Structure formats: structure tokens, C-alpha cells
XYZ file of C-alpha atoms in Angstrom:
354
model
C -0.427 0.169 0.212
C 1.315 2.776 -1.138
C 1.644 5.641 1.619
C 1.213 9.759 0.926
C 2.347 12.541 2.790
C -0.097 14.331 3.262
C -0.117 18.169 2.209
C -1.168 20.644 5.402
C 0.364 18.422 7.651
C 3.628 19.135 5.982
C 3.523 22.646 6.453
C 2.459 22.415 9.846
C 5.212 20.461 10.945
C 7.662 22.502 9.039
C 6.648 25.617 11.139
C 6.645 24.458 14.291
C 10.224 23.276 12.870
C 11.012 25.952 12.183
C 8.924 28.408 15.128
C 10.828 25.863 17.534
C 13.798 27.162 16.096
C 13.649 30.274 16.538
C 12.422 30.000 20.197
C 15.662 27.747 21.014
C 17.812 30.790 19.421
C 15.859 33.806 20.805
C 16.260 32.169 24.943
C 19.624 30.978 24.063
C 20.251 34.953 23.486
C 18.401 35.790 26.365
C 19.930 33.926 28.366
C 23.733 34.918 26.951
C 22.669 38.422 27.658
C 21.670 38.357 31.281
C 25.155 36.008 31.771
C 26.971 39.022 30.527
C 25.261 40.922 32.586
C 25.792 38.807 35.916
C 29.422 38.998 34.898
C 29.130 43.005 35.692
C 27.022 43.014 38.696
C 24.323 40.569 40.814
C 22.102 42.717 42.212
C 20.710 41.059 44.812
C 17.881 42.824 47.226
C 18.770 46.097 46.711
C 22.833 45.332 47.186
C 25.141 45.697 44.193
C 27.734 43.374 44.361
C 30.601 42.823 41.614
C 30.844 39.118 40.653
C 34.177 38.696 40.873
C 34.095 40.248 44.358
C 35.818 38.508 47.262
C 36.028 39.625 50.559
C 40.124 39.886 52.032
C 39.446 40.992 55.280
C 41.791 44.169 55.923
C 45.611 43.951 57.291
C 45.317 45.125 60.210
C 42.275 45.224 63.141
C 41.491 46.912 66.044
C 38.371 47.235 68.258
C 38.109 49.591 71.096
C 41.089 50.162 70.872
C 43.307 47.188 70.932
C 44.873 45.210 68.288
C 42.925 42.291 66.819
C 45.638 39.439 66.412
C 44.859 38.636 62.045
C 48.664 36.453 62.144
C 46.602 33.669 64.171
C 44.840 31.989 61.616
C 42.677 30.822 64.078
C 41.374 34.294 64.848
C 41.803 35.568 60.785
C 39.274 32.405 59.844
C 36.689 33.127 62.650
C 36.694 37.078 61.690
C 36.317 36.199 57.759
C 33.262 33.840 58.229
C 31.153 36.355 60.060
C 32.578 38.889 57.124
C 31.067 36.473 55.126
C 27.972 35.589 56.909
C 27.016 39.300 57.443
C 27.516 40.423 53.796
C 26.550 38.247 52.433
C 22.699 38.175 54.648
C 21.890 40.963 52.842
C 18.887 42.596 53.967
C 19.023 41.944 57.865
C 22.400 44.373 57.437
C 21.159 46.772 54.966
C 18.326 47.447 57.991
C 20.458 47.444 60.797
C 22.529 50.317 58.713
C 19.469 52.510 58.013
C 18.445 51.924 61.897
C 22.007 52.909 62.573
C 21.613 56.488 61.011
C 18.566 56.720 64.131
C 20.247 55.052 66.790
C 23.900 55.030 66.603
C 24.201 58.799 67.411
C 22.457 58.376 70.173
C 24.541 55.760 71.547
C 27.446 57.044 70.622
C 27.093 59.951 72.682
C 27.014 58.465 75.946
C 29.190 56.205 75.566
C 31.453 59.237 75.374
C 29.615 60.705 78.833
C 31.028 57.676 80.600
C 34.143 57.758 78.932
C 33.839 54.083 77.178
C 34.948 53.323 73.864
C 33.002 53.750 71.180
C 33.226 50.597 69.032
C 30.560 49.265 72.371
C 28.007 50.048 70.582
C 28.621 46.932 68.108
C 27.908 44.699 70.341
C 24.063 46.233 70.705
C 23.648 45.273 67.074
C 25.197 41.740 67.469
C 22.471 41.550 69.915
C 19.721 42.939 68.737
C 20.355 44.225 65.348
C 18.970 47.422 66.587
C 15.713 46.751 67.381
C 14.128 46.047 70.238
C 13.689 42.369 70.335
C 12.755 39.324 72.224
C 14.242 36.199 72.927
C 13.489 33.077 74.412
C 15.563 33.179 76.439
C 14.358 36.200 78.570
C 16.946 38.789 77.760
C 14.060 41.742 76.597
C 15.229 45.751 74.320
C 18.114 46.760 72.183
C 20.808 45.509 74.799
C 19.271 42.640 75.369
C 19.361 42.594 79.254
C 17.884 39.705 81.017
C 15.813 40.328 84.141
C 17.962 39.505 87.123
C 20.207 41.838 85.094
C 18.106 44.471 84.269
C 17.252 44.882 87.858
C 20.726 44.885 88.576
C 21.620 47.912 86.745
C 19.158 50.006 87.476
C 16.263 49.830 85.305
C 12.635 49.458 85.872
C 10.866 46.501 85.281
C 6.954 45.883 86.049
C 3.771 45.072 84.801
C 3.529 48.839 82.813
C 6.977 48.893 82.863
C 9.505 48.058 81.387
C 12.834 50.524 80.984
C 14.987 47.498 79.136
C 13.258 49.133 75.561
C 14.149 52.639 76.571
C 17.351 53.161 74.659
C 19.129 56.064 76.483
C 18.668 53.808 80.062
C 19.216 50.497 78.282
C 22.814 51.262 76.578
C 22.928 53.725 80.107
C 22.734 49.771 82.322
C 24.819 48.780 79.335
C 27.335 51.383 80.274
C 27.515 50.023 83.831
C 28.326 47.069 82.923
C 31.257 47.333 80.730
C 33.296 49.453 82.851
C 32.296 46.457 85.965
C 33.126 44.246 83.285
C 36.432 45.925 82.527
C 37.957 46.792 85.979
C 37.355 42.863 86.200
C 39.315 41.819 82.940
C 41.308 44.695 82.355
C 40.694 44.159 78.996
C 37.726 45.777 76.374
C 37.112 42.325 74.417
C 36.899 40.889 77.809
C 35.011 42.394 78.654
C 32.589 42.834 75.792
C 33.009 38.616 75.605
C 31.587 38.397 79.031
C 27.961 40.144 77.757
C 27.493 37.178 76.163
C 29.192 34.161 78.119
C 29.098 36.611 82.011
C 31.562 38.607 84.187
C 32.050 34.565 86.007
C 31.911 32.483 82.903
C 34.015 34.428 81.354
C 36.429 34.558 84.112
C 36.169 31.077 85.354
C 37.451 29.498 81.350
C 40.379 32.315 81.242
C 41.682 30.587 84.694
C 40.844 27.100 84.241
C 42.831 28.254 80.739
C 45.432 29.914 82.569
C 45.091 32.413 79.691
C 44.701 36.329 79.298
C 43.286 36.627 75.739
C 39.409 36.348 74.588
C 41.582 35.320 70.953
C 43.362 32.147 72.796
C 40.720 30.868 74.819
C 38.203 27.987 74.136
C 35.060 29.392 74.724
C 31.047 27.593 73.979
C 30.236 28.263 70.627
C 28.335 30.920 70.600
C 30.572 33.304 72.865
C 33.865 31.877 70.127
C 31.582 33.529 67.685
C 30.381 36.463 69.885
C 33.273 39.104 69.216
C 34.240 38.194 66.011
C 30.181 38.697 64.776
C 31.623 42.309 66.328
C 34.265 42.778 64.562
C 32.017 41.696 61.077
C 29.017 44.269 61.459
C 32.411 47.316 62.283
C 34.125 46.876 59.173
C 31.363 46.714 56.687
C 29.091 49.161 59.115
C 31.911 51.343 58.186
C 33.119 50.563 55.149
C 29.857 49.997 53.342
C 30.319 50.821 49.285
C 33.159 48.375 49.769
C 31.181 45.505 50.299
C 28.063 46.187 48.249
C 26.085 48.215 50.649
C 23.488 51.947 49.508
C 22.484 53.517 52.158
C 20.672 57.039 51.386
C 21.973 59.512 53.979
C 20.132 62.239 52.946
C 16.750 59.676 52.881
C 13.940 60.988 55.541
C 13.205 57.412 56.987
C 15.083 56.093 59.223
C 16.999 59.375 60.675
C 16.892 61.074 64.718
C 13.031 62.444 64.658
C 13.249 65.521 67.308
C 11.247 65.588 70.625
C 9.894 67.297 72.758
C 10.064 66.020 76.821
C 7.050 65.642 79.253
C 7.889 64.868 82.221
C 4.907 63.206 83.942
C 5.071 62.043 87.771
C 1.198 61.319 88.469
C -0.894 58.585 86.934
C -2.380 58.626 83.468
C -4.872 56.520 83.801
C -5.441 56.169 79.855
C -2.372 56.093 77.400
C -4.346 56.217 74.420
C -6.248 59.567 75.585
C -2.847 61.142 76.279
C -1.574 59.782 73.002
C -5.048 62.128 71.842
C -4.361 64.994 73.824
C -0.722 65.143 71.930
C -2.294 65.039 68.818
C -0.779 60.999 67.367
C -1.757 58.071 67.834
C -1.347 55.540 71.039
C 0.490 54.058 67.806
C 2.655 56.147 67.715
C 3.303 56.738 71.349
C 4.025 52.922 71.948
C 6.856 53.133 68.916
C 8.594 56.088 70.370
C 8.102 54.890 73.684
C 8.340 51.657 74.275
C 9.082 50.831 77.596
C 5.894 52.562 78.430
C 4.270 48.395 77.785
C 0.853 48.576 79.498
C -2.470 50.970 78.221
C -2.057 53.465 81.176
C 0.771 54.582 83.772
C 0.265 54.264 87.400
C 2.608 55.724 89.250
C 1.938 55.545 93.006
C 5.755 56.430 93.955
C 5.182 59.522 92.157
C 8.383 59.147 90.487
C 9.499 61.393 87.437
C 9.229 59.702 84.257
C 10.154 61.404 80.535
C 7.943 60.825 77.696
C 8.848 61.378 74.200
C 6.211 63.465 71.884
C 7.445 63.533 68.147
C 7.580 66.971 67.260
C 5.490 66.059 64.458
C 3.972 63.217 64.362
C 2.853 61.365 61.883
C -1.039 63.345 60.753
C -3.624 60.730 61.328
C -4.991 58.935 58.478
C -8.353 57.931 60.653
C -8.288 62.254 60.573
C -9.403 61.695 56.845
C -11.118 58.896 56.707
C -13.506 60.134 59.778
C -14.220 63.579 57.167
C -14.607 61.222 54.088
C -17.290 60.108 56.320
C -19.341 62.610 56.736
C -19.214 64.451 53.663
C -19.913 61.092 52.088
C -22.868 60.509 54.774
C -24.407 63.586 55.073
C -26.827 64.050 58.435
C -27.069 59.660 58.532
C -23.331 59.684 60.030
C -23.278 60.986 64.076
C -20.705 61.529 66.320
C -19.843 61.885 69.824
C -17.869 64.154 71.135
C -16.608 62.921 74.818
C -13.650 64.812 77.005
C -11.581 62.976 79.053
C -9.577 64.188 82.330
C -6.475 65.383 79.890
C -9.407 67.458 78.078
C -8.450 66.047 74.875
C -11.131 65.375 72.151
C -12.194 61.571 71.007
C -14.505 60.619 69.023
C -16.794 57.551 68.880
C -17.972 57.020 65.028
C -20.954 54.480 64.530
C -23.813 54.246 62.182
C -27.877 54.383 61.955
C -29.784 52.374 60.273
C -32.913 54.198 59.034
């Protein structure tokens, strides 16, 4: 039986082959173009890193004015490891660089006033990424104080107040810790390491191994990495461009906030009402005063608390919504104006069915 090629089938097959070839050629061209671009730069989450980039340790380095013995290969490798981890931890490290614009000026000022090396600010960085975080172990705040240590260094912790979240007071408390630790160890690096391991733990390890330097002593894994993490963040934060980080220094975000300080020596029954008195939301009040952990402030002892009121708090979006609702609903929209003990106005909004 003779077999004949069906002309329409032949044409369809030929077209498919041609289209497939063109598609393959296009994809190959696109791939090669992308490869050429990647050979020049890698762009990841806003951080541009040269493709031929490699981390090279500085020839010399110091922490708190004390030399880091980079001639020791174990020290150099440990430093390099933490440098790699934090350079390529792009989003987190970039956010730390941004937050530093707001918080470093205050931390540095306090460290100077306390007569301490400014490099100790990097301990706050590795403890919390400059955020008010809570650890599973119970450490809290920028400086990650445990409750007992916080109270030892005069930070108030109650159901309504937790001064571990108060940047100024927590930094002062950390400064007192470092002073005490330096007096014991005679060395800032050991003192800083003890912030993780405790003065007793650090002293025990040094004495047991008959050593004097953090860089020589065998420690638990967390403390063994601790100072190297601080060294890595110091190197990156002092040389962000070197590692591909581009911080917008003139951005309106993450900059220090202008405040007026209101001193309170009595009880505030309702912090929501208190916030509205100063034309801001309760959320904004808590954002700038995170140490206020309740919705009220009971003050039986007439202690003086300083509450930060931003000079230019964000405009309340709720006010825009309220104005719009009034325009849309006319007489069908009602509100009650309430007076509180601080003479501020609040509006309780509700709708009535016709």
C-alpha cells in the first residue's frame, strides 16, 4: 500500500519546526545576554555586588582600641567567616545600616559621656540588630538584658514599664556593665565577650585555661563567635560601599527624630487619651516610647518619667477617613465628642440604620 504525505500536515510540521528553532535561538540569546550582565554585577535585594567580588580581610584591625591578632590563622578565619555571613545576609545587614543612622548618634553620645570606647555600640548591633527584640530565653530590648541583670543595673521592670526597651536608660545600664567588666578583666575585648557569657563564665574559662585573651581561650560556640560578629559588623558598617551596600544618607527615613520631652510625676489612667491630647495615635506614642508596655501608667510613688513626644507626629489617617465619612453620609452620620480628664477630644463613630 502506497503512503502519501498529507500536504497540510507537512506544512504544519514545518512551521512548528521553524517556530521551535526561532524560540530556542531567542532563549539562548537572552540567556547569554543575562550572563554577560551578571558577569558585571549581581543585584540582590537592592544590594549590588561585583561578580568577581571576594572578601579580603584588612591588613590590621582593632576593637575598642585593642589589636585583633590577625596573624593567628584561627582568628583570621573566624573573622572572615562572620564577615561572609553578614555581607551576604543582605536584607538584614542593610536594615541595620539604615537603623544605625537613627540610633548610633544617641548610643555614641552616651558611650562618650560614660568614658567608654564607641566600638561597644557594635555589641548592641549583634545583640538585637538595633531593634527592641525579645529572645526565647527572656532577654529583651536593644541590649538584650535578662530580667535579673536589668534590675541589678537599675532598670525598672513592672507590669506597666520595662526600661529594657528604653534606649537611653538601657545604654546607660550597658555602659555600667562594661565598666564593671573592664575593671575585672582589664581588657575591653574580654569585657565585651563577657556580655554574652557573663563575667563569671568568662573569668572561669580564662582561669581554667591559664589565659588572658579572648582570642586564645576555648569557649562555648556562641561566645566563641561573639566578638568576631562584632568585628564583622564594624568592618561592614564603617565601609559599606566596599561590600556593596548603598545607604541613602539623605533619606527622610531612619533619621533621628526631633522630640519634646514631657515629664510625668503622676498616674496616667489612659495612654490612648494621653496620646490624643498630643495629636498623635496610641501607636505612635508606643513607637517612640516602647518602654510603656501597658495602656496606663500607674505612679503611686510620684516617680518622674520622661515621655518623648515627636515634634511632628505623623498625620492621623483616621482623620482623613472621618472627614470622608462625614462628606459621604451627611446627616445619616453621627458622632459623639467625649471629654476626658486631660481635656482632649476623642470621637466615637457609629452609624444608625434608617
